Amino acid sequence: MIDFTNENVFLVSDTHFNHNKLVRSCKDHFEQFRKYETTAEMDKDVIEMWNKTITDNDIVIFLGDFMLCVPGDHRYKNVFHSYFDKLNKGKQFIWVMGNHDEKLHQRIPEIEMVDKLQFVKGDKIYYVQHYDYGEVHDLMPDVIDPNVVFVHGHTHADTKLSRFDYNDQSYIQNCVCWDAWYRPVNVNELENCE
């Protein structure tokens, strides 16, 4: 397990760069739209808020769904870099695969992605995956210590905390989806599982 005890760690997911169906101008797609009128406005704000938060000394863990809606394979890498190259990436950037990242992984294979991640920071153990733990239990430990922190993205809700049930117990999970925080989230802002 990775030990990030002496590191400044941020988590974020679901930036969805270039995804026009997340903004108000595209009706009847998501139950909740983001606060923008156009994707250009959304993309600019995401980059600005990200860069206000992340410094060169940080560890960034991205929990999936970076961008969507890129027409044509020949443009994919250029569109990706038009966003990624503008972001502060800290001293280490870790990708966790999201449900919309398969195309990104295929077209830019040099990006190493993991399905899930566990790390330690101080006395807490962080379990990180793209999916809500109410949907996917792949990362669940055999014994759940009270200092475990469950973290996910994916849900596009403005809810930062929710509960999920596992083995007849109820646990807290933290959502770091862009729609919940509108910025990357420092691990110190997250809550333990109980």
PDB file of N, CA and C in Angstrom, residues 80-170:
ATOM      1  N   PHE A  80      -7.225  16.018 -26.010  1.00  0.00           N
ATOM      2  CA  PHE A  80      -6.801  15.662 -24.652  1.00  0.00           C
ATOM      3  C   PHE A  80      -5.738  16.633 -24.149  1.00  0.00           C
ATOM      4  N   HIS A  81      -4.700  16.849 -24.948  1.00  0.00           N
ATOM      5  CA  HIS A  81      -3.600  17.718 -24.516  1.00  0.00           C
ATOM      6  C   HIS A  81      -4.025  19.182 -24.409  1.00  0.00           C
ATOM      7  N   SER A  82      -5.034  19.585 -25.164  1.00  0.00           N
ATOM      8  CA  SER A  82      -5.510  20.967 -25.052  1.00  0.00           C
ATOM      9  C   SER A  82      -6.080  21.240 -23.663  1.00  0.00           C
ATOM     10  N   TYR A  83      -6.534  20.208 -22.970  1.00  0.00           N
ATOM     11  CA  TYR A  83      -7.008  20.351 -21.594  1.00  0.00           C
ATOM     12  C   TYR A  83      -5.915  19.965 -20.582  1.00  0.00           C
ATOM     13  N   PHE A  84      -5.367  18.787 -20.741  1.00  0.00           N
ATOM     14  CA  PHE A  84      -4.442  18.244 -19.748  1.00  0.00           C
ATOM     15  C   PHE A  84      -3.209  19.123 -19.573  1.00  0.00           C
ATOM     16  N   ASP A  85      -2.695  19.658 -20.654  1.00  0.00           N
ATOM     17  CA  ASP A  85      -1.477  20.467 -20.579  1.00  0.00           C
ATOM     18  C   ASP A  85      -1.692  21.795 -19.862  1.00  0.00           C
ATOM     19  N   LYS A  86      -2.924  22.221 -19.693  1.00  0.00           N
ATOM     20  CA  LYS A  86      -3.234  23.472 -18.991  1.00  0.00           C
ATOM     21  C   LYS A  86      -3.401  23.275 -17.488  1.00  0.00           C
ATOM     22  N   LEU A  87      -3.429  22.031 -17.026  1.00  0.00           N
ATOM     23  CA  LEU A  87      -3.673  21.740 -15.612  1.00  0.00           C
ATOM     24  C   LEU A  87      -2.375  21.599 -14.830  1.00  0.00           C
ATOM     25  N   ASN A  88      -2.360  22.136 -13.614  1.00  0.00           N
ATOM     26  CA  ASN A  88      -1.266  21.844 -12.689  1.00  0.00           C
ATOM     27  C   ASN A  88      -1.416  20.376 -12.276  1.00  0.00           C
ATOM     28  N   LYS A  89      -0.355  19.601 -12.445  1.00  0.00           N
ATOM     29  CA  LYS A  89      -0.444  18.162 -12.197  1.00  0.00           C
ATOM     30  C   LYS A  89       0.287  17.723 -10.930  1.00  0.00           C
ATOM     31  N   GLY A  90       0.815  18.681 -10.178  1.00  0.00           N
ATOM     32  CA  GLY A  90       1.515  18.327  -8.956  1.00  0.00           C
ATOM     33  C   GLY A  90       2.796  17.576  -9.259  1.00  0.00           C
ATOM     34  N   LYS A  91       3.377  16.979  -8.232  1.00  0.00           N
ATOM     35  CA  LYS A  91       4.609  16.213  -8.446  1.00  0.00           C
ATOM     36  C   LYS A  91       4.329  14.766  -8.801  1.00  0.00           C
ATOM     37  N   GLN A  92       3.092  14.317  -8.594  1.00  0.00           N
ATOM     38  CA  GLN A  92       2.689  12.971  -9.012  1.00  0.00           C
ATOM     39  C   GLN A  92       1.209  13.006  -9.367  1.00  0.00           C
ATOM     40  N   PHE A  93       0.872  12.376 -10.482  1.00  0.00           N
ATOM     41  CA  PHE A  93      -0.513  12.337 -10.970  1.00  0.00           C
ATOM     42  C   PHE A  93      -0.887  10.874 -11.150  1.00  0.00           C
ATOM     43  N   ILE A  94      -1.942  10.443 -10.477  1.00  0.00           N
ATOM     44  CA  ILE A  94      -2.381   9.042 -10.536  1.00  0.00           C
ATOM     45  C   ILE A  94      -3.775   8.999 -11.150  1.00  0.00           C
ATOM     46  N   TRP A  95      -3.926   8.156 -12.173  1.00  0.00           N
ATOM     47  CA  TRP A  95      -5.218   7.993 -12.849  1.00  0.00           C
ATOM     48  C   TRP A  95      -5.931   6.753 -12.334  1.00  0.00           C
ATOM     49  N   VAL A  96      -7.178   6.909 -11.957  1.00  0.00           N
ATOM     50  CA  VAL A  96      -8.072   5.787 -11.678  1.00  0.00           C
ATOM     51  C   VAL A  96      -9.079   5.752 -12.828  1.00  0.00           C
ATOM     52  N   MET A  97      -9.249   4.601 -13.424  1.00  0.00           N
ATOM     53  CA  MET A  97     -10.096   4.444 -14.617  1.00  0.00           C
ATOM     54  C   MET A  97     -11.563   4.731 -14.303  1.00  0.00           C
ATOM     55  N   GLY A  98     -12.163   5.600 -15.112  1.00  0.00           N
ATOM     56  CA  GLY A  98     -13.589   5.889 -15.007  1.00  0.00           C
ATOM     57  C   GLY A  98     -14.368   5.148 -16.075  1.00  0.00           C
ATOM     58  N   ASN A  99     -15.682   5.209 -16.004  1.00  0.00           N
ATOM     59  CA  ASN A  99     -16.502   4.490 -16.981  1.00  0.00           C
ATOM     60  C   ASN A  99     -16.427   5.107 -18.373  1.00  0.00           C
ATOM     61  N   HIS A 100     -15.917   6.334 -18.513  1.00  0.00           N
ATOM     62  CA  HIS A 100     -15.763   6.962 -19.832  1.00  0.00           C
ATOM     63  C   HIS A 100     -14.300   7.082 -20.254  1.00  0.00           C
ATOM     64  N   ASP A 101     -13.400   6.362 -19.620  1.00  0.00           N
ATOM     65  CA  ASP A 101     -11.975   6.519 -19.908  1.00  0.00           C
ATOM     66  C   ASP A 101     -11.385   5.432 -20.804  1.00  0.00           C
ATOM     67  N   GLU A 102     -12.167   4.492 -21.231  1.00  0.00           N
ATOM     68  CA  GLU A 102     -11.642   3.417 -22.085  1.00  0.00           C
ATOM     69  C   GLU A 102     -11.059   3.979 -23.381  1.00  0.00           C
ATOM     70  N   LYS A 103     -11.774   4.900 -24.003  1.00  0.00           N
ATOM     71  CA  LYS A 103     -11.287   5.505 -25.250  1.00  0.00           C
ATOM     72  C   LYS A 103      -9.989   6.274 -24.996  1.00  0.00           C
ATOM     73  N   LEU A 104      -9.928   6.997 -23.895  1.00  0.00           N
ATOM     74  CA  LEU A 104      -8.719   7.732 -23.540  1.00  0.00           C
ATOM     75  C   LEU A 104      -7.546   6.771 -23.368  1.00  0.00           C
ATOM     76  N   HIS A 105      -7.786   5.685 -22.670  1.00  0.00           N
ATOM     77  CA  HIS A 105      -6.736   4.692 -22.430  1.00  0.00           C
ATOM     78  C   HIS A 105      -6.279   4.025 -23.732  1.00  0.00           C
ATOM     79  N   GLN A 106      -7.200   3.783 -24.648  1.00  0.00           N
ATOM     80  CA  GLN A 106      -6.857   3.159 -25.938  1.00  0.00           C
ATOM     81  C   GLN A 106      -6.075   4.110 -26.834  1.00  0.00           C
ATOM     82  N   ARG A 107      -6.497   5.351 -26.893  1.00  0.00           N
ATOM     83  CA  ARG A 107      -5.901   6.305 -27.823  1.00  0.00           C
ATOM     84  C   ARG A 107      -4.586   6.895 -27.297  1.00  0.00           C
ATOM     85  N   ILE A 108      -4.428   6.914 -25.966  1.00  0.00           N
ATOM     86  CA  ILE A 108      -3.202   7.441 -25.369  1.00  0.00           C
ATOM     87  C   ILE A 108      -2.694   6.398 -24.374  1.00  0.00           C
ATOM     88  N   PRO A 109      -2.136   5.296 -24.886  1.00  0.00           N
ATOM     89  CA  PRO A 109      -1.755   4.178 -24.017  1.00  0.00           C
ATOM     90  C   PRO A 109      -0.643   4.488 -23.026  1.00  0.00           C
ATOM     91  N   GLU A 110       0.077   5.571 -23.237  1.00  0.00           N
ATOM     92  CA  GLU A 110       1.132   5.918 -22.283  1.00  0.00           C
ATOM     93  C   GLU A 110       0.572   6.400 -20.943  1.00  0.00           C
ATOM     94  N   ILE A 111      -0.719   6.703 -20.899  1.00  0.00           N
ATOM     95  CA  ILE A 111      -1.357   7.051 -19.622  1.00  0.00           C
ATOM     96  C   ILE A 111      -1.612   5.748 -18.872  1.00  0.00           C
ATOM     97  N   GLU A 112      -0.953   5.617 -17.743  1.00  0.00           N
ATOM     98  CA  GLU A 112      -1.155   4.427 -16.912  1.00  0.00           C
ATOM     99  C   GLU A 112      -2.359   4.659 -16.009  1.00  0.00           C
ATOM    100  N   MET A 113      -3.308   3.715 -16.060  1.00  0.00           N
ATOM    101  CA  MET A 113      -4.514   3.828 -15.247  1.00  0.00           C
ATOM    102  C   MET A 113      -4.668   2.592 -14.379  1.00  0.00           C
ATOM    103  N   VAL A 114      -5.187   2.808 -13.177  1.00  0.00           N
ATOM    104  CA  VAL A 114      -5.501   1.701 -12.278  1.00  0.00           C
ATOM    105  C   VAL A 114      -7.016   1.666 -12.081  1.00  0.00           C
ATOM    106  N   ASP A 115      -7.541   0.503 -11.731  1.00  0.00           N
ATOM    107  CA  ASP A 115      -8.973   0.375 -11.496  1.00  0.00           C
ATOM    108  C   ASP A 115      -9.390   0.889 -10.127  1.00  0.00           C
ATOM    109  N   LYS A 116      -8.478   0.787  -9.175  1.00  0.00           N
ATOM    110  CA  LYS A 116      -8.757   1.216  -7.805  1.00  0.00           C
ATOM    111  C   LYS A 116      -7.426   1.477  -7.120  1.00  0.00           C
ATOM    112  N   LEU A 117      -7.487   2.104  -5.959  1.00  0.00           N
ATOM    113  CA  LEU A 117      -6.263   2.497  -5.280  1.00  0.00           C
ATOM    114  C   LEU A 117      -6.491   2.472  -3.775  1.00  0.00           C
ATOM    115  N   GLN A 118      -5.465   2.069  -3.067  1.00  0.00           N
ATOM    116  CA  GLN A 118      -5.462   2.148  -1.606  1.00  0.00           C
ATOM    117  C   GLN A 118      -4.190   2.888  -1.200  1.00  0.00           C
ATOM    118  N   PHE A 119      -4.333   3.788  -0.237  1.00  0.00           N
ATOM    119  CA  PHE A 119      -3.140   4.448   0.289  1.00  0.00           C
ATOM    120  C   PHE A 119      -3.362   4.821   1.748  1.00  0.00           C
ATOM    121  N   VAL A 120      -2.238   5.061   2.420  1.00  0.00           N
ATOM    122  CA  VAL A 120      -2.242   5.432   3.830  1.00  0.00           C
ATOM    123  C   VAL A 120      -1.785   6.880   3.920  1.00  0.00           C
ATOM    124  N   LYS A 121      -2.429   7.622   4.789  1.00  0.00           N
ATOM    125  CA  LYS A 121      -1.976   8.979   5.123  1.00  0.00           C
ATOM    126  C   LYS A 121      -2.217   9.151   6.617  1.00  0.00           C
ATOM    127  N   GLY A 122      -1.133   9.160   7.368  1.00  0.00           N
ATOM    128  CA  GLY A 122      -1.253   9.227   8.823  1.00  0.00           C
ATOM    129  C   GLY A 122      -1.901   7.967   9.352  1.00  0.00           C
ATOM    130  N   ASP A 123      -2.931   8.143  10.168  1.00  0.00           N
ATOM    131  CA  ASP A 123      -3.611   6.982  10.746  1.00  0.00           C
ATOM    132  C   ASP A 123      -4.827   6.544   9.933  1.00  0.00           C
ATOM    133  N   LYS A 124      -5.000   7.100   8.727  1.00  0.00           N
ATOM    134  CA  LYS A 124      -6.158   6.763   7.898  1.00  0.00           C
ATOM    135  C   LYS A 124      -5.750   5.938   6.686  1.00  0.00           C
ATOM    136  N   ILE A 125      -6.648   5.047   6.297  1.00  0.00           N
ATOM    137  CA  ILE A 125      -6.473   4.229   5.098  1.00  0.00           C
ATOM    138  C   ILE A 125      -7.545   4.666   4.104  1.00  0.00           C
ATOM    139  N   TYR A 126      -7.124   5.042   2.905  1.00  0.00           N
ATOM    140  CA  TYR A 126      -8.037   5.529   1.879  1.00  0.00           C
ATOM    141  C   TYR A 126      -8.283   4.456   0.840  1.00  0.00           C
ATOM    142  N   TYR A 127      -9.560   4.182   0.584  1.00  0.00           N
ATOM    143  CA  TYR A 127      -9.980   3.268  -0.465  1.00  0.00           C
ATOM    144  C   TYR A 127     -10.627   4.119  -1.540  1.00  0.00           C
ATOM    145  N   VAL A 128     -10.048   4.076  -2.740  1.00  0.00           N
ATOM    146  CA  VAL A 128     -10.431   4.994  -3.802  1.00  0.00           C
ATOM    147  C   VAL A 128     -10.825   4.208  -5.047  1.00  0.00           C
ATOM    148  N   GLN A 129     -11.997   4.526  -5.592  1.00  0.00           N
ATOM    149  CA  GLN A 129     -12.438   3.945  -6.864  1.00  0.00           C
ATOM    150  C   GLN A 129     -13.346   4.951  -7.555  1.00  0.00           C
ATOM    151  N   HIS A 130     -13.585   4.729  -8.828  1.00  0.00           N
ATOM    152  CA  HIS A 130     -14.450   5.629  -9.590  1.00  0.00           C
ATOM    153  C   HIS A 130     -15.908   5.487  -9.155  1.00  0.00           C
ATOM    154  N   TYR A 131     -16.368   4.274  -9.015  1.00  0.00           N
ATOM    155  CA  TYR A 131     -17.794   4.020  -8.800  1.00  0.00           C
ATOM    156  C   TYR A 131     -18.224   4.202  -7.347  1.00  0.00           C
ATOM    157  N   ASP A 132     -19.464   4.593  -7.177  1.00  0.00           N
ATOM    158  CA  ASP A 132     -20.125   4.656  -5.875  1.00  0.00           C
ATOM    159  C   ASP A 132     -20.045   3.267  -5.238  1.00  0.00           C
ATOM    160  N   TYR A 133     -19.700   3.202  -3.956  1.00  0.00           N
ATOM    161  CA  TYR A 133     -19.575   1.913  -3.272  1.00  0.00           C
ATOM    162  C   TYR A 133     -20.916   1.209  -3.131  1.00  0.00           C
ATOM    163  N   GLY A 134     -22.004   1.928  -3.264  1.00  0.00           N
ATOM    164  CA  GLY A 134     -23.319   1.294  -3.290  1.00  0.00           C
ATOM    165  C   GLY A 134     -23.539   0.483  -4.553  1.00  0.00           C
ATOM    166  N   GLU A 135     -22.773   0.780  -5.609  1.00  0.00           N
ATOM    167  CA  GLU A 135     -22.867   0.073  -6.889  1.00  0.00           C
ATOM    168  C   GLU A 135     -21.816  -1.020  -7.024  1.00  0.00           C
ATOM    169  N   VAL A 136     -20.585  -0.734  -6.603  1.00  0.00           N
ATOM    170  CA  VAL A 136     -19.455  -1.640  -6.815  1.00  0.00           C
ATOM    171  C   VAL A 136     -18.698  -1.819  -5.504  1.00  0.00           C
ATOM    172  N   HIS A 137     -18.564  -3.073  -5.073  1.00  0.00           N
ATOM    173  CA  HIS A 137     -17.882  -3.385  -3.809  1.00  0.00           C
ATOM    174  C   HIS A 137     -16.517  -4.038  -4.019  1.00  0.00           C
ATOM    175  N   ASP A 138     -15.909  -3.880  -5.169  1.00  0.00           N
ATOM    176  CA  ASP A 138     -14.649  -4.572  -5.486  1.00  0.00           C
ATOM    177  C   ASP A 138     -13.512  -4.267  -4.513  1.00  0.00           C
ATOM    178  N   LEU A 139     -13.497  -3.118  -3.943  1.00  0.00           N
ATOM    179  CA  LEU A 139     -12.368  -2.683  -3.132  1.00  0.00           C
ATOM    180  C   LEU A 139     -12.578  -2.912  -1.641  1.00  0.00           C
ATOM    181  N   MET A 140     -13.691  -3.467  -1.255  1.00  0.00           N
ATOM    182  CA  MET A 140     -14.015  -3.579   0.168  1.00  0.00           C
ATOM    183  C   MET A 140     -13.037  -4.484   0.903  1.00  0.00           C
ATOM    184  N   PRO A 141     -12.533  -4.018   2.047  1.00  0.00           N
ATOM    185  CA  PRO A 141     -11.624  -4.848   2.847  1.00  0.00           C
ATOM    186  C   PRO A 141     -12.396  -5.910   3.617  1.00  0.00           C
ATOM    187  N   ASP A 142     -11.698  -6.943   4.047  1.00  0.00           N
ATOM    188  CA  ASP A 142     -12.331  -7.993   4.853  1.00  0.00           C
ATOM    189  C   ASP A 142     -12.809  -7.443   6.189  1.00  0.00           C
ATOM    190  N   VAL A 143     -11.971  -6.631   6.806  1.00  0.00           N
ATOM    191  CA  VAL A 143     -12.322  -6.000   8.077  1.00  0.00           C
ATOM    192  C   VAL A 143     -12.249  -4.494   7.861  1.00  0.00           C
ATOM    193  N   ILE A 144     -13.301  -3.798   8.243  1.00  0.00           N
ATOM    194  CA  ILE A 144     -13.342  -2.359   8.008  1.00  0.00           C
ATOM    195  C   ILE A 144     -13.010  -1.610   9.299  1.00  0.00           C
ATOM    196  N   ASP A 145     -11.831  -1.055   9.317  1.00  0.00           N
ATOM    197  CA  ASP A 145     -11.334  -0.267  10.435  1.00  0.00           C
ATOM    198  C   ASP A 145     -12.093   1.073  10.459  1.00  0.00           C
ATOM    199  N   PRO A 146     -12.356   1.636  11.627  1.00  0.00           N
ATOM    200  CA  PRO A 146     -13.052   2.927  11.686  1.00  0.00           C
ATOM    201  C   PRO A 146     -12.274   4.078  11.039  1.00  0.00           C
ATOM    202  N   ASN A 147     -10.965   3.887  10.818  1.00  0.00           N
ATOM    203  CA  ASN A 147     -10.162   4.929  10.181  1.00  0.00           C
ATOM    204  C   ASN A 147     -10.113   4.818   8.661  1.00  0.00           C
ATOM    205  N   VAL A 148     -10.901   3.920   8.088  1.00  0.00           N
ATOM    206  CA  VAL A 148     -10.983   3.812   6.634  1.00  0.00           C
ATOM    207  C   VAL A 148     -11.780   5.000   6.095  1.00  0.00           C
ATOM    208  N   VAL A 149     -11.316   5.530   4.974  1.00  0.00           N
ATOM    209  CA  VAL A 149     -12.024   6.600   4.279  1.00  0.00           C
ATOM    210  C   VAL A 149     -12.349   6.077   2.885  1.00  0.00           C
ATOM    211  N   PHE A 150     -13.640   5.967   2.564  1.00  0.00           N
ATOM    212  CA  PHE A 150     -14.091   5.528   1.243  1.00  0.00           C
ATOM    213  C   PHE A 150     -14.286   6.754   0.354  1.00  0.00           C
ATOM    214  N   VAL A 151     -13.697   6.707  -0.857  1.00  0.00           N
ATOM    215  CA  VAL A 151     -13.765   7.839  -1.770  1.00  0.00           C
ATOM    216  C   VAL A 151     -14.157   7.337  -3.157  1.00  0.00           C
ATOM    217  N   HIS A 152     -15.067   8.064  -3.804  1.00  0.00           N
ATOM    218  CA  HIS A 152     -15.492   7.719  -5.168  1.00  0.00           C
ATOM    219  C   HIS A 152     -15.811   8.984  -5.958  1.00  0.00           C
ATOM    220  N   GLY A 153     -16.026   8.818  -7.248  1.00  0.00           N
ATOM    221  CA  GLY A 153     -16.500   9.884  -8.131  1.00  0.00           C
ATOM    222  C   GLY A 153     -17.809   9.438  -8.758  1.00  0.00           C
ATOM    223  N   HIS A 154     -17.985   9.709 -10.054  1.00  0.00           N
ATOM    224  CA  HIS A 154     -19.002   9.082 -10.896  1.00  0.00           C
ATOM    225  C   HIS A 154     -20.430   9.601 -10.771  1.00  0.00           C
ATOM    226  N   THR A 155     -20.890  10.054  -9.640  1.00  0.00           N
ATOM    227  CA  THR A 155     -22.330  10.220  -9.447  1.00  0.00           C
ATOM    228  C   THR A 155     -22.921  11.517  -9.985  1.00  0.00           C
ATOM    229  N   HIS A 156     -22.131  12.538 -10.230  1.00  0.00           N
ATOM    230  CA  HIS A 156     -22.614  13.837 -10.740  1.00  0.00           C
ATOM    231  C   HIS A 156     -23.697  14.443  -9.871  1.00  0.00           C
ATOM    232  N   ALA A 157     -23.639  14.207  -8.591  1.00  0.00           N
ATOM    233  CA  ALA A 157     -24.571  14.823  -7.657  1.00  0.00           C
ATOM    234  C   ALA A 157     -23.823  15.877  -6.858  1.00  0.00           C
ATOM    235  N   ASP A 158     -24.564  16.771  -6.241  1.00  0.00           N
ATOM    236  CA  ASP A 158     -23.904  17.775  -5.418  1.00  0.00           C
ATOM    237  C   ASP A 158     -23.728  17.297  -3.972  1.00  0.00           C
ATOM    238  N   THR A 159     -23.968  16.024  -3.746  1.00  0.00           N
ATOM    239  CA  THR A 159     -23.841  15.418  -2.428  1.00  0.00           C
ATOM    240  C   THR A 159     -22.391  14.995  -2.184  1.00  0.00           C
ATOM    241  N   LYS A 160     -21.782  15.541  -1.136  1.00  0.00           N
ATOM    242  CA  LYS A 160     -20.393  15.210  -0.823  1.00  0.00           C
ATOM    243  C   LYS A 160     -20.287  13.920  -0.017  1.00  0.00           C
ATOM    244  N   LEU A 161     -21.288  13.633   0.790  1.00  0.00           N
ATOM    245  CA  LEU A 161     -21.302  12.435   1.617  1.00  0.00           C
ATOM    246  C   LEU A 161     -22.580  11.658   1.381  1.00  0.00           C
ATOM    247  N   SER A 162     -22.453  10.352   1.393  1.00  0.00           N
ATOM    248  CA  SER A 162     -23.643   9.496   1.332  1.00  0.00           C
ATOM    249  C   SER A 162     -23.333   8.212   2.087  1.00  0.00           C
ATOM    250  N   ARG A 163     -24.323   7.377   2.219  1.00  0.00           N
ATOM    251  CA  ARG A 163     -24.159   6.087   2.905  1.00  0.00           C
ATOM    252  C   ARG A 163     -24.358   4.964   1.910  1.00  0.00           C
ATOM    253  N   PHE A 164     -23.683   3.854   2.190  1.00  0.00           N
ATOM    254  CA  PHE A 164     -23.902   2.630   1.428  1.00  0.00           C
ATOM    255  C   PHE A 164     -23.903   1.472   2.408  1.00  0.00           C
ATOM    256  N   ASP A 165     -24.556   0.397   2.017  1.00  0.00           N
ATOM    257  CA  ASP A 165     -24.642  -0.790   2.870  1.00  0.00           C
ATOM    258  C   ASP A 165     -23.741  -1.882   2.325  1.00  0.00           C
ATOM    259  N   TYR A 166     -23.078  -2.571   3.261  1.00  0.00           N
ATOM    260  CA  TYR A 166     -22.211  -3.688   2.902  1.00  0.00           C
ATOM    261  C   TYR A 166     -22.182  -4.643   4.085  1.00  0.00           C
ATOM    262  N   ASN A 167     -22.479  -5.920   3.828  1.00  0.00           N
ATOM    263  CA  ASN A 167     -22.506  -6.948   4.878  1.00  0.00           C
ATOM    264  C   ASN A 167     -23.311  -6.505   6.104  1.00  0.00           C
ATOM    265  N   ASP A 168     -24.502  -6.020   5.836  1.00  0.00           N
ATOM    266  CA  ASP A 168     -25.443  -5.610   6.886  1.00  0.00           C
ATOM    267  C   ASP A 168     -24.952  -4.450   7.751  1.00  0.00           C
ATOM    268  N   GLN A 169     -24.012  -3.677   7.245  1.00  0.00           N
ATOM    269  CA  GLN A 169     -23.527  -2.482   7.937  1.00  0.00           C
ATOM    270  C   GLN A 169     -23.691  -1.283   7.005  1.00  0.00           C
ATOM    271  N   SER A 170     -23.820  -0.112   7.584  1.00  0.00           N
ATOM    272  CA  SER A 170     -23.923   1.120   6.817  1.00  0.00           C
ATOM    273  C   SER A 170     -22.649   1.932   7.014  1.00  0.00           C
TER     274      SER A 170
END
